[in-house]
XYZ file of N, CA and C in Angstrom:
714
model
N 7.514 -81.908 73.463
C 7.533 -82.281 71.703
C 7.102 -81.191 70.221
N 8.247 -81.007 69.637
C 7.320 -80.594 68.476
C 7.436 -81.372 67.192
N 6.061 -80.178 66.755
C 5.579 -81.430 65.749
C 5.513 -80.235 64.271
N 6.081 -80.839 63.701
C 6.359 -79.803 62.002
C 5.086 -79.935 61.525
N 4.634 -78.547 60.858
C 3.261 -78.384 59.758
C 3.510 -78.871 58.862
N 1.979 -79.464 58.570
C 1.714 -80.154 57.801
C 2.127 -79.669 56.287
N 3.161 -80.343 55.564
C 3.625 -79.654 54.074
C 2.549 -79.635 52.999
N 2.175 -77.932 52.732
C 1.411 -78.255 51.329
C 1.077 -78.378 50.581
N 0.796 -78.651 49.367
C 0.960 -79.114 47.909
C 1.089 -77.693 47.143
N 0.429 -76.788 47.442
C 0.803 -75.344 46.564
C 1.518 -74.511 47.998
N 1.797 -73.954 46.815
C 2.748 -72.255 47.479
C 2.040 -71.400 48.415
N 1.290 -70.884 49.578
C 0.137 -70.554 50.194
C 0.705 -69.177 50.200
N -0.055 -68.113 49.529
C -0.112 -66.450 48.942
C -0.990 -66.246 50.911
N -0.813 -63.966 51.530
C -1.776 -64.031 51.570
C -3.014 -64.180 50.489
N -3.288 -63.969 49.791
C -4.629 -64.819 48.858
C -4.547 -65.849 48.160
N -4.267 -67.059 48.950
C -4.156 -67.935 48.044
C -5.874 -68.465 48.285
N -5.876 -69.266 47.469
C -7.343 -70.062 47.201
C -6.849 -71.639 48.067
N -7.771 -72.144 49.273
C -8.026 -73.752 49.042
C -8.564 -74.223 48.673
N -7.997 -74.716 47.802
C -9.547 -76.017 47.083
C -9.714 -77.160 48.018
N -11.009 -76.100 47.621
C -12.112 -77.993 48.565
C -11.843 -79.071 47.422
N -11.264 -80.542 47.661
C -11.993 -81.939 47.205
C -12.599 -82.287 46.897
N -13.707 -81.827 48.545
C -15.243 -82.238 48.071
C -16.085 -81.978 46.554
N -15.694 -80.523 46.712
C -15.714 -79.557 44.952
C -15.859 -80.221 43.826
N -16.018 -80.857 42.907
C -16.048 -81.501 41.268
C -16.190 -80.718 40.300
N -15.591 -80.073 39.635
C -16.063 -79.233 38.472
C -17.093 -79.637 37.504
N -17.660 -79.107 37.263
C -18.737 -79.929 36.635
C -19.356 -79.696 35.037
N -18.120 -78.720 34.755
C -17.595 -78.382 32.994
C -16.367 -79.111 32.504
N -16.500 -80.286 31.736
C -15.395 -80.554 30.922
C -14.528 -79.562 30.523
N -13.423 -79.419 30.197
C -12.334 -78.828 29.271
C -12.394 -79.309 27.921
N -12.587 -80.480 27.918
C -12.661 -81.388 26.908
C -13.577 -81.169 25.964
N -14.895 -80.810 26.262
C -16.448 -80.774 25.728
C -16.101 -79.636 25.142
N -17.008 -79.849 24.096
C -17.255 -78.875 22.975
C -17.850 -77.939 23.084
N -18.654 -76.763 23.566
C -18.780 -76.220 24.136
C -20.262 -75.031 22.927
N -21.363 -75.307 23.113
C -21.884 -75.547 21.849
C -22.801 -73.840 22.056
N -22.592 -72.781 20.655
C -23.272 -72.151 20.899
C -24.883 -72.000 20.522
N -24.969 -73.553 20.304
C -27.197 -73.349 19.801
C -27.138 -75.029 20.897
N -28.701 -74.784 20.921
C -29.399 -75.937 21.716
C -30.292 -76.091 20.759
N -30.555 -75.911 19.804
C -31.873 -76.407 18.533
C -31.397 -76.152 17.101
N -31.636 -76.970 16.588
C -31.479 -76.942 15.112
C -31.188 -75.393 14.177
N -32.763 -75.017 14.780
C -32.959 -73.761 14.367
C -32.176 -72.144 14.552
N -31.296 -72.248 15.907
C -30.386 -71.396 16.217
C -29.315 -71.677 15.276
N -28.847 -72.964 15.339
C -27.934 -73.575 14.480
C -27.420 -73.522 13.129
N -28.702 -73.461 12.686
C -28.929 -73.080 11.038
C -28.596 -71.295 10.935
N -29.041 -70.548 12.012
C -28.890 -68.991 12.182
C -27.427 -68.851 12.560
N -26.762 -69.526 13.218
C -25.915 -69.479 12.961
C -24.792 -69.682 11.860
N -25.004 -70.464 11.129
C -24.656 -71.071 10.187
C -24.316 -70.352 8.870
N -25.885 -70.006 9.171
C -26.369 -68.595 8.134
C -25.300 -67.142 8.504
N -25.390 -66.665 9.242
C -24.425 -65.517 9.498
C -22.682 -65.479 9.344
N -22.149 -66.944 9.915
C -21.109 -67.558 9.668
C -20.914 -67.482 8.110
N -21.631 -67.828 7.381
C -21.201 -67.836 6.177
C -21.802 -66.424 5.524
N -22.407 -65.739 6.004
C -22.430 -63.859 4.964
C -21.108 -63.070 5.724
N -20.953 -63.380 6.854
C -19.142 -63.026 7.082
C -18.349 -63.447 6.400
N -18.352 -64.845 5.429
C -17.278 -65.142 5.029
C -17.435 -64.759 3.949
N -18.566 -64.882 3.083
C -18.976 -63.880 1.541
C -18.283 -62.250 1.781
N -18.484 -61.624 2.628
C -18.016 -60.013 2.681
C -16.453 -60.461 2.671
N -15.823 -61.169 3.202
C -14.042 -61.110 3.519
C -13.918 -61.408 2.416
N -14.383 -62.383 1.762
C -14.083 -62.748 0.273
C -14.266 -62.421 -0.553
N -15.114 -61.600 -0.806
C -15.428 -60.325 -1.294
C -15.101 -59.386 -1.976
N -14.226 -58.871 -0.363
C -13.682 -57.744 -0.431
C -12.320 -58.015 -1.068
N -11.643 -59.784 -0.700
C -10.440 -59.887 -1.231
C -10.203 -60.137 -3.068
N -11.812 -60.695 -3.122
C -12.059 -60.325 -5.586
C -11.914 -58.872 -5.673
N -12.680 -58.072 -4.498
C -12.461 -56.917 -5.275
C -10.822 -56.174 -5.517
N -9.545 -56.576 -4.551
C -8.434 -56.254 -4.409
C -8.047 -56.562 -5.596
N -7.958 -58.606 -5.429
C -7.530 -58.886 -6.275
C -6.949 -58.104 -7.948
N -9.124 -58.356 -8.794
C -9.383 -57.852 -9.460
C -8.809 -56.480 -9.838
N -8.538 -55.292 -9.119
C -8.261 -54.083 -8.906
C -7.140 -54.096 -9.194
N -5.957 -55.211 -8.746
C -4.725 -55.569 -8.869
C -4.573 -56.368 -10.495
N -5.064 -56.521 -10.871
C -5.456 -57.768 -12.111
C -4.501 -59.228 -11.933
N -5.050 -59.310 -11.063
C -4.781 -60.514 -10.165
C -5.435 -62.469 -10.598
N -6.720 -61.253 -11.111
C -7.676 -62.239 -12.512
C -8.324 -61.709 -13.684
N -8.437 -62.591 -13.956
C -9.232 -62.494 -15.128
C -10.745 -61.800 -14.783
N -11.192 -60.718 -16.109
C -12.508 -60.112 -15.793
C -13.340 -60.690 -16.393
N -13.435 -62.521 -16.439
C -14.337 -63.229 -16.801
C -14.407 -64.199 -15.321
N -12.991 -64.509 -15.246
C -13.205 -65.419 -13.413
C -13.992 -64.260 -12.540
N -13.076 -62.618 -12.570
C -13.877 -61.844 -11.786
C -15.263 -62.032 -11.356
N -16.092 -61.811 -12.559
C -17.220 -61.651 -12.929
C -18.219 -62.768 -12.579
N -17.546 -64.226 -12.746
C -18.385 -65.086 -12.551
C -18.386 -65.330 -11.006
N -17.065 -65.081 -10.085
C -17.364 -65.339 -8.725
C -17.635 -64.388 -7.721
N -17.798 -62.557 -8.416
C -18.491 -61.990 -8.179
C -19.835 -62.084 -7.908
N -20.287 -62.948 -8.933
C -22.025 -62.743 -9.194
C -22.464 -63.963 -8.591
N -21.822 -64.795 -8.117
C -22.180 -65.812 -7.008
C -22.044 -65.266 -5.388
N -21.000 -64.767 -5.484
C -20.932 -64.598 -4.005
C -22.363 -63.603 -3.578
N -22.984 -62.335 -4.674
C -23.752 -61.923 -4.679
C -24.844 -62.336 -4.664
N -25.141 -63.880 -4.773
C -26.275 -64.622 -5.210
C -26.023 -64.776 -3.846
N -24.965 -65.613 -3.251
C -25.125 -66.224 -2.117
C -25.481 -65.433 -0.816
N -25.348 -63.893 -0.970
C -25.665 -62.846 0.241
C -26.944 -62.729 0.340
N -27.550 -62.371 -0.962
C -29.056 -62.826 -1.018
C -29.839 -63.617 -0.790
N -29.272 -64.806 -0.990
C -30.159 -66.270 -0.286
C -30.239 -66.310 0.678
N -28.812 -66.228 1.694
C -28.890 -66.019 2.669
C -29.981 -65.159 3.378
N -29.600 -63.754 2.993
C -30.482 -63.257 3.696
C -32.234 -63.292 3.403
N -32.380 -63.731 2.338
C -33.468 -64.220 2.166
C -34.527 -64.832 3.129
N -34.280 -65.370 4.312
C -34.113 -65.842 5.347
C -35.199 -64.818 6.433
N -36.393 -64.866 6.691
C -36.640 -63.854 7.750
C -35.826 -63.460 8.858
N -36.019 -65.045 9.230
C -34.943 -64.873 10.918
C -33.433 -64.829 10.310
N -32.971 -64.873 9.923
C -31.422 -64.381 9.109
C -31.450 -62.892 9.174
N -32.448 -62.524 8.104
C -32.385 -61.092 8.255
C -32.336 -60.591 9.317
N -33.830 -60.706 9.903
C -33.580 -60.031 11.386
C -32.506 -59.988 12.612
N -31.922 -60.948 12.201
C -30.422 -60.693 13.096
C -29.325 -60.287 12.261
N -29.384 -60.072 11.374
C -28.747 -59.406 10.407
C -28.638 -57.575 10.653
N -30.100 -57.198 10.598
C -30.361 -56.085 10.729
C -29.815 -55.576 9.084
N -28.842 -55.055 9.289
C -28.069 -54.605 7.615
C -26.631 -54.602 7.353
N -26.035 -54.534 6.889
C -25.079 -54.106 6.333
C -23.726 -53.590 7.557
N -24.223 -52.239 7.829
C -23.400 -51.454 8.664
C -23.393 -51.944 9.892
N -24.912 -52.599 10.823
C -24.919 -52.819 11.555
C -24.308 -54.229 11.826
N -24.108 -54.940 11.167
C -23.536 -56.258 10.412
C -22.031 -55.781 11.076
N -21.465 -55.218 10.133
C -19.870 -54.647 10.618
C -19.366 -54.272 11.802
N -20.438 -53.216 12.257
C -19.823 -53.212 13.321
C -19.735 -54.099 14.962
N -21.710 -54.995 14.744
C -20.915 -55.533 15.742
C -19.918 -57.069 15.454
N -19.017 -57.217 14.777
C -18.196 -58.065 14.247
C -16.987 -57.145 13.676
N -16.884 -56.297 13.732
C -15.783 -55.486 14.024
C -14.974 -55.698 12.325
N -15.301 -55.618 11.610
C -15.453 -55.667 10.174
C -14.804 -54.508 9.041
N -13.838 -54.078 8.598
C -13.785 -52.734 7.313
C -14.722 -53.120 6.327
N -13.961 -53.915 5.281
C -13.954 -54.078 4.173
C -15.005 -53.387 3.039
N -14.148 -52.612 3.077
C -14.995 -51.092 2.507
C -15.267 -51.277 0.621
N -14.095 -52.762 0.321
C -15.007 -52.553 -1.326
C -15.773 -53.498 -1.413
N -15.532 -55.117 -0.392
C -16.999 -55.622 -0.159
C -18.143 -54.642 0.192
N -17.807 -53.739 0.687
C -19.640 -52.931 1.388
C -20.295 -52.228 0.345
N -18.997 -51.700 -0.502
C -19.474 -50.723 -1.784
C -19.791 -51.321 -3.465
N -19.525 -53.520 -3.370
C -20.081 -54.352 -4.141
C -21.503 -54.645 -3.776
N -21.375 -54.799 -2.549
C -23.174 -55.103 -1.647
C -23.816 -54.195 -1.665
N -23.672 -52.922 -1.847
C -24.675 -51.967 -2.122
C -24.989 -51.540 -3.321
N -24.131 -52.191 -4.530
C -24.471 -51.786 -5.767
C -25.238 -52.974 -6.499
N -24.668 -54.080 -5.872
C -25.382 -55.735 -6.218
C -24.992 -55.946 -7.743
N -23.845 -55.825 -8.571
C -23.626 -56.208 -9.241
C -21.951 -55.979 -9.435
N -21.299 -56.939 -10.331
C -19.692 -57.074 -10.606
C -19.681 -55.836 -10.815
N -18.315 -55.443 -10.749
C -17.520 -53.919 -11.006
C -17.653 -53.914 -13.355
N -17.907 -55.391 -13.777
C -17.201 -55.405 -14.948
C -18.884 -55.429 -15.347
N -19.654 -55.135 -14.536
C -21.467 -55.122 -15.216
C -21.398 -53.667 -15.014
N -21.040 -53.051 -14.075
C -22.191 -51.627 -13.769
C -20.882 -50.507 -14.170
N -19.341 -51.165 -14.940
C -18.923 -50.224 -15.724
C -18.705 -51.951 -17.327
N -18.683 -51.761 -18.125
C -18.600 -52.743 -18.734
C -16.794 -52.255 -19.643
N -16.310 -53.379 -20.159
C -15.033 -53.154 -20.590
C -15.286 -53.953 -22.187
N -14.609 -53.294 -22.940
C -14.312 -53.377 -24.539
C -14.111 -55.131 -24.207
N -13.556 -55.606 -23.646
C -13.905 -56.821 -24.037
C -15.215 -58.032 -23.720
N -15.956 -56.880 -23.497
C -17.320 -57.657 -23.266
C -18.223 -57.688 -24.392
N -18.332 -56.554 -25.193
C -19.096 -56.591 -26.285
C -18.863 -57.841 -27.561
N -19.436 -58.321 -27.496
C -19.126 -59.511 -28.815
C -19.678 -59.427 -30.002
N -18.241 -59.607 -31.089
C -18.736 -59.311 -32.117
C -19.071 -60.202 -33.657
N -19.755 -59.837 -34.437
C -20.397 -60.845 -35.519
C -19.190 -60.975 -36.340
N -19.758 -62.093 -37.150
C -18.610 -62.436 -38.026
C -18.238 -61.265 -38.942
N -18.835 -60.338 -39.351
C -18.672 -58.824 -39.819
C -17.783 -58.040 -39.615
N -17.251 -58.229 -37.925
C -16.831 -57.307 -37.130
C -18.157 -56.260 -36.545
N -19.189 -56.837 -36.921
C -20.188 -56.041 -36.376
C -20.906 -56.699 -35.182
N -21.516 -56.146 -34.448
C -22.002 -56.395 -33.383
C -23.196 -57.893 -33.466
N -23.370 -58.968 -33.004
C -24.327 -60.301 -33.872
C -25.752 -59.972 -33.393
N -26.467 -59.999 -34.462
C -27.946 -59.951 -34.140
C -28.251 -59.864 -33.223
N -28.032 -61.306 -32.572
C -28.656 -62.288 -31.827
C -28.496 -61.600 -30.616
N -27.929 -60.737 -30.104
C -27.380 -59.926 -28.847
C -27.992 -59.011 -28.752
N -28.458 -58.162 -30.074
C -29.222 -56.950 -29.956
C -30.662 -57.419 -29.781
N -31.096 -58.886 -30.619
C -32.681 -58.664 -30.197
C -32.708 -59.243 -28.816
N -31.699 -60.050 -28.234
C -31.642 -60.153 -26.796
C -31.881 -58.594 -25.832
N -31.217 -57.820 -26.242
C -31.531 -56.833 -25.667
C -32.568 -55.841 -25.693
N -33.038 -56.441 -26.854
C -33.889 -55.344 -27.189
C -35.346 -55.661 -26.488
N -35.360 -57.043 -26.698
C -36.581 -58.138 -25.960
C -36.242 -57.586 -24.186
N -35.027 -58.071 -24.102
C -35.259 -57.915 -22.544
C -35.638 -56.227 -21.696
N -35.152 -55.292 -23.076
C -35.991 -53.750 -22.498
C -37.430 -53.976 -22.639
N -37.901 -54.569 -23.164
C -39.088 -54.884 -23.562
C -40.387 -55.487 -22.294
N -39.975 -56.270 -22.205
C -39.587 -57.687 -20.954
C -39.889 -57.033 -19.664
N -38.690 -55.856 -19.364
C -39.267 -55.347 -18.176
C -39.692 -54.093 -18.259
N -40.410 -53.263 -19.118
C -41.358 -52.342 -19.601
C -42.398 -52.922 -19.237
N -43.223 -54.192 -19.764
C -44.144 -54.108 -19.807
C -44.703 -54.793 -18.693
N -43.512 -55.479 -17.517
C -43.330 -55.692 -15.991
C -44.324 -54.129 -14.801
N -43.186 -54.262 -15.995
C -43.609 -52.501 -15.030
C -45.385 -52.377 -15.439
N -46.200 -52.093 -16.810
C -47.410 -51.978 -17.264
C -48.577 -52.887 -15.962
N -47.977 -54.336 -15.685
C -48.468 -54.799 -15.540
C -48.849 -54.787 -14.183
N -48.013 -54.368 -13.560
C -48.022 -53.759 -11.871
C -47.152 -54.544 -11.054
N -45.945 -55.526 -11.773
C -44.889 -55.658 -10.779
C -43.556 -55.365 -10.262
N -44.529 -54.308 -9.373
C -43.689 -53.740 -8.473
C -42.652 -53.791 -7.782
N -42.966 -55.273 -7.274
C -42.109 -55.583 -6.409
C -40.186 -55.728 -6.547
N -39.429 -56.158 -5.424
C -37.954 -56.230 -5.413
C -37.612 -56.923 -6.807
N -38.062 -57.812 -6.254
C -38.141 -59.501 -6.436
C -38.521 -60.170 -7.693
N -39.631 -59.408 -8.752
C -40.290 -59.032 -9.820
C -39.031 -58.020 -10.638
N -38.496 -57.038 -9.688
C -38.025 -56.166 -11.067
C -36.543 -56.433 -11.167
N -36.040 -56.977 -9.930
C -33.901 -56.764 -9.523
C -33.657 -57.459 -11.426
N -34.093 -58.889 -10.826
C -33.571 -59.906 -11.564
C -33.802 -59.272 -13.200
N -34.902 -59.115 -13.827
C -34.758 -58.374 -15.020
C -34.171 -57.241 -15.704
N -34.146 -55.996 -14.462
C -33.462 -55.321 -14.790
C -31.733 -55.064 -15.055
N -31.643 -56.815 -14.592
C -30.055 -56.954 -14.289
C -29.996 -57.922 -15.839
N -30.889 -58.376 -16.393
C -31.018 -59.125 -17.423
C -30.476 -57.518 -18.459
N -31.428 -56.372 -18.113
C -31.068 -55.692 -19.204
C -29.964 -55.376 -19.967
N -29.277 -54.999 -17.956
C -28.201 -54.419 -18.317
C -26.922 -55.105 -18.540
N -27.014 -56.432 -18.301
C -26.129 -57.889 -18.854
C -25.680 -57.745 -20.643
N -27.193 -57.700 -20.433
C -27.662 -57.909 -22.673
C -27.010 -56.499 -23.110
N -27.255 -55.404 -22.481
C -26.884 -54.320 -23.147
C -25.080 -53.836 -22.897
N -24.469 -54.575 -22.230
C -22.838 -54.009 -22.142
C -22.057 -55.194 -22.851
N -23.199 -56.820 -23.392
C -22.829 -57.769 -24.469
C -22.915 -56.750 -25.871
N -23.629 -55.868 -26.164
C -23.703 -55.287 -27.033
C -22.911 -53.956 -27.700
N -22.831 -53.527 -26.681
C -22.143 -52.048 -26.254
C -21.522 -51.999 -25.247
N -19.972 -51.063 -25.349
C -19.112 -50.597 -24.156
C -19.188 -48.736 -24.311
N -20.889 -48.878 -25.119
C -20.062 -46.857 -24.956
C -21.094 -46.467 -23.891
N -20.967 -45.535 -23.275
C -21.837 -45.036 -21.962
C -23.100 -44.307 -22.415
N -24.205 -44.825 -23.189
C -24.920 -43.966 -23.889
C -25.942 -43.352 -22.697
N -26.878 -42.514 -23.363
C -27.661 -41.379 -22.444
C -28.552 -42.380 -22.112
N -28.765 -42.270 -20.761
C -29.161 -42.712 -19.873
C -29.096 -44.728 -19.478
N -27.919 -44.474 -19.886
C -27.443 -46.022 -19.096
C -27.185 -45.236 -17.621
N -26.726 -44.920 -17.063
C -26.685 -44.813 -15.628
C -27.926 -44.625 -14.805
N -28.911 -44.288 -15.373
C -30.079 -44.341 -15.066
C -30.011 -46.291 -14.599
N -30.094 -46.563 -15.633
C -30.035 -48.370 -15.230
C -29.836 -48.510 -13.946
N -28.430 -48.587 -14.042
C -27.438 -48.847 -13.039
C -27.809 -48.033 -11.557
N -28.352 -46.735 -11.584
C -29.077 -45.977 -10.380
C -29.607 -47.229 -9.768
N -31.514 -47.384 -10.591
C -32.363 -47.919 -10.567
C -32.112 -49.333 -10.223
N -31.306 -50.345 -10.283
C -30.453 -51.190 -10.150
C -30.181 -51.300 -8.148
N -29.676 -50.157 -7.818
C -29.038 -50.194 -6.658
C -29.912 -49.781 -5.809
N -31.066 -48.989 -6.547
C -32.369 -48.789 -5.341
C -33.138 -49.677 -5.277
N -33.417 -51.034 -6.616
C -33.761 -51.808 -6.074
C -33.192 -53.101 -5.117
N -31.531 -52.986 -5.057
C -31.166 -53.815 -4.292
C -30.922 -53.674 -2.931
N -30.976 -52.193 -2.637
C -31.155 -51.786 -1.351
C -32.395 -52.018 -0.403
N -33.527 -52.452 -1.620
C -35.102 -52.469 -0.857
C -34.814 -53.988 -0.543
N -36.235 -54.345 0.496
C -36.491 -55.371 1.154
C -36.704 -56.355 -0.261
N -36.673 -57.720 -0.160
C -37.112 -58.686 -0.652
C -38.663 -58.044 -1.336
N -39.708 -58.297 0.094
C -40.792 -58.461 -0.682
C -41.428 -56.683 -0.887
N -40.440 -55.874 -0.660
C -40.779 -54.175 -0.969
C -40.863 -53.715 -1.900
N -42.049 -53.153 -2.300
C -42.605 -53.033 -3.784
C -42.251 -51.672 -3.689
N -42.259 -51.037 -4.868
C -42.115 -49.406 -5.678
C -43.451 -49.372 -5.288
N -43.007 -47.374 -5.213
C -44.288 -46.725 -4.543
C -44.884 -45.878 -6.283
N -45.811 -45.619 -6.427
C -46.401 -45.083 -7.504
C -45.645 -44.031 -8.299
N -45.296 -43.347 -7.710
C -44.221 -42.321 -8.442
C -43.030 -42.961 -8.571
N -42.417 -43.862 -8.085
C -40.755 -44.459 -8.436
C -41.825 -45.313 -9.574
N -42.611 -46.265 -9.768
C -42.699 -46.780 -11.125
C -42.550 -46.136 -12.100
N -43.740 -44.687 -11.989
C -43.582 -44.270 -13.134
C -41.869 -43.747 -13.714
N -41.435 -43.019 -12.795
C -39.932 -42.798 -12.906
C -39.216 -43.502 -13.210
N -39.168 -44.679 -12.994
C -38.421 -46.039 -13.596
C -39.156 -46.125 -15.033
N -40.306 -46.049 -15.301
C -40.960 -46.384 -16.383
C -40.116 -44.900 -17.545
N -39.940 -43.437 -17.116
C -39.686 -42.798 -17.949
C -38.055 -43.024 -17.933
N -37.450 -43.476 -16.961
C -36.078 -43.329 -17.387
C -36.016 -44.500 -17.970
N -36.930 -45.419 -18.283
C -36.111 -46.693 -19.132
C -36.082 -46.919 -19.437
N -37.576 -46.295 -20.527
C -37.829 -45.361 -21.694
C -36.716 -44.457 -22.675
N -36.268 -43.711 -21.989
C -35.287 -43.038 -22.403
C -34.000 -43.643 -22.531
N -33.776 -44.454 -21.742
C -32.328 -45.424 -21.717
C -32.983 -46.432 -22.914
N -33.662 -46.558 -22.988
C -33.995 -47.909 -24.518
C -33.597 -46.891 -25.478
N -34.437 -45.904 -25.876
C -34.543 -45.505 -27.266
C -32.956 -44.504 -27.169
N -31.419 -44.294 -25.615
C -30.501 -44.365 -26.173
C -29.433 -45.386 -26.354
N -29.748 -46.711 -26.032
C -29.553 -47.821 -26.295
C -29.687 -47.968 -28.046
N -30.697 -47.569 -28.901
C -31.249 -47.849 -29.850
C -30.571 -46.865 -31.141
N -29.965 -45.889 -30.687
C -29.132 -44.715 -31.346
C -28.146 -44.986 -30.876
N -27.274 -46.234 -30.025
C -25.635 -46.693 -30.688
C -25.810 -47.611 -31.517
N -26.895 -48.134 -32.199
C -27.004 -48.898 -32.726
C -27.046 -48.462 -34.628
N -27.473 -47.206 -34.759
C -27.024 -46.165 -36.081
C -25.581 -45.882 -36.399
């Protein structure tokens, strides 16, 4: 008597896999895959994701500024906030260690973002690095307000005093030097003698680690350059 073979529920092939009903999947496809198992790991990944987002956003912001798609004030405010957030995230030791440096991070995540890279290297908005004529504020008589000149002068003196007191860390000097260039830009948009030195030192400080100190030779050179920049600034007021 001829018995027909049992019909199979799948189409057999020479390499087909016969499922074993006694085995069951241990992973549900509907279950969320977790990248971290601890709160510390989750915070680390959140910070790295935020840094990635900041870099992409900053690159788009730079493009928008170049195309005049946003105003200078909007650009300056947004860029300053993004730079501050970037530095804040990297102030965490575990984040900084995993991040390594900007170029390493970009390679790992296949990022380009050349405009953001340059802005992060400088550490200042383009409007601060190269001031426009709209930044200098005029007084009621058409000249620069005396309060702005006083503020810029005080910032120069405060910075030079910090160097004399051996405050040589990036954390101490970078905010003070940023105040100097921003207050100077409100007074004049002219490229006075040694103004470029202020920008160069801001870039140098920006690329240092948060707790890193200047060497004695660097401190002497910085003090000399800032004295010369101060004299160049005063010359523009005559």
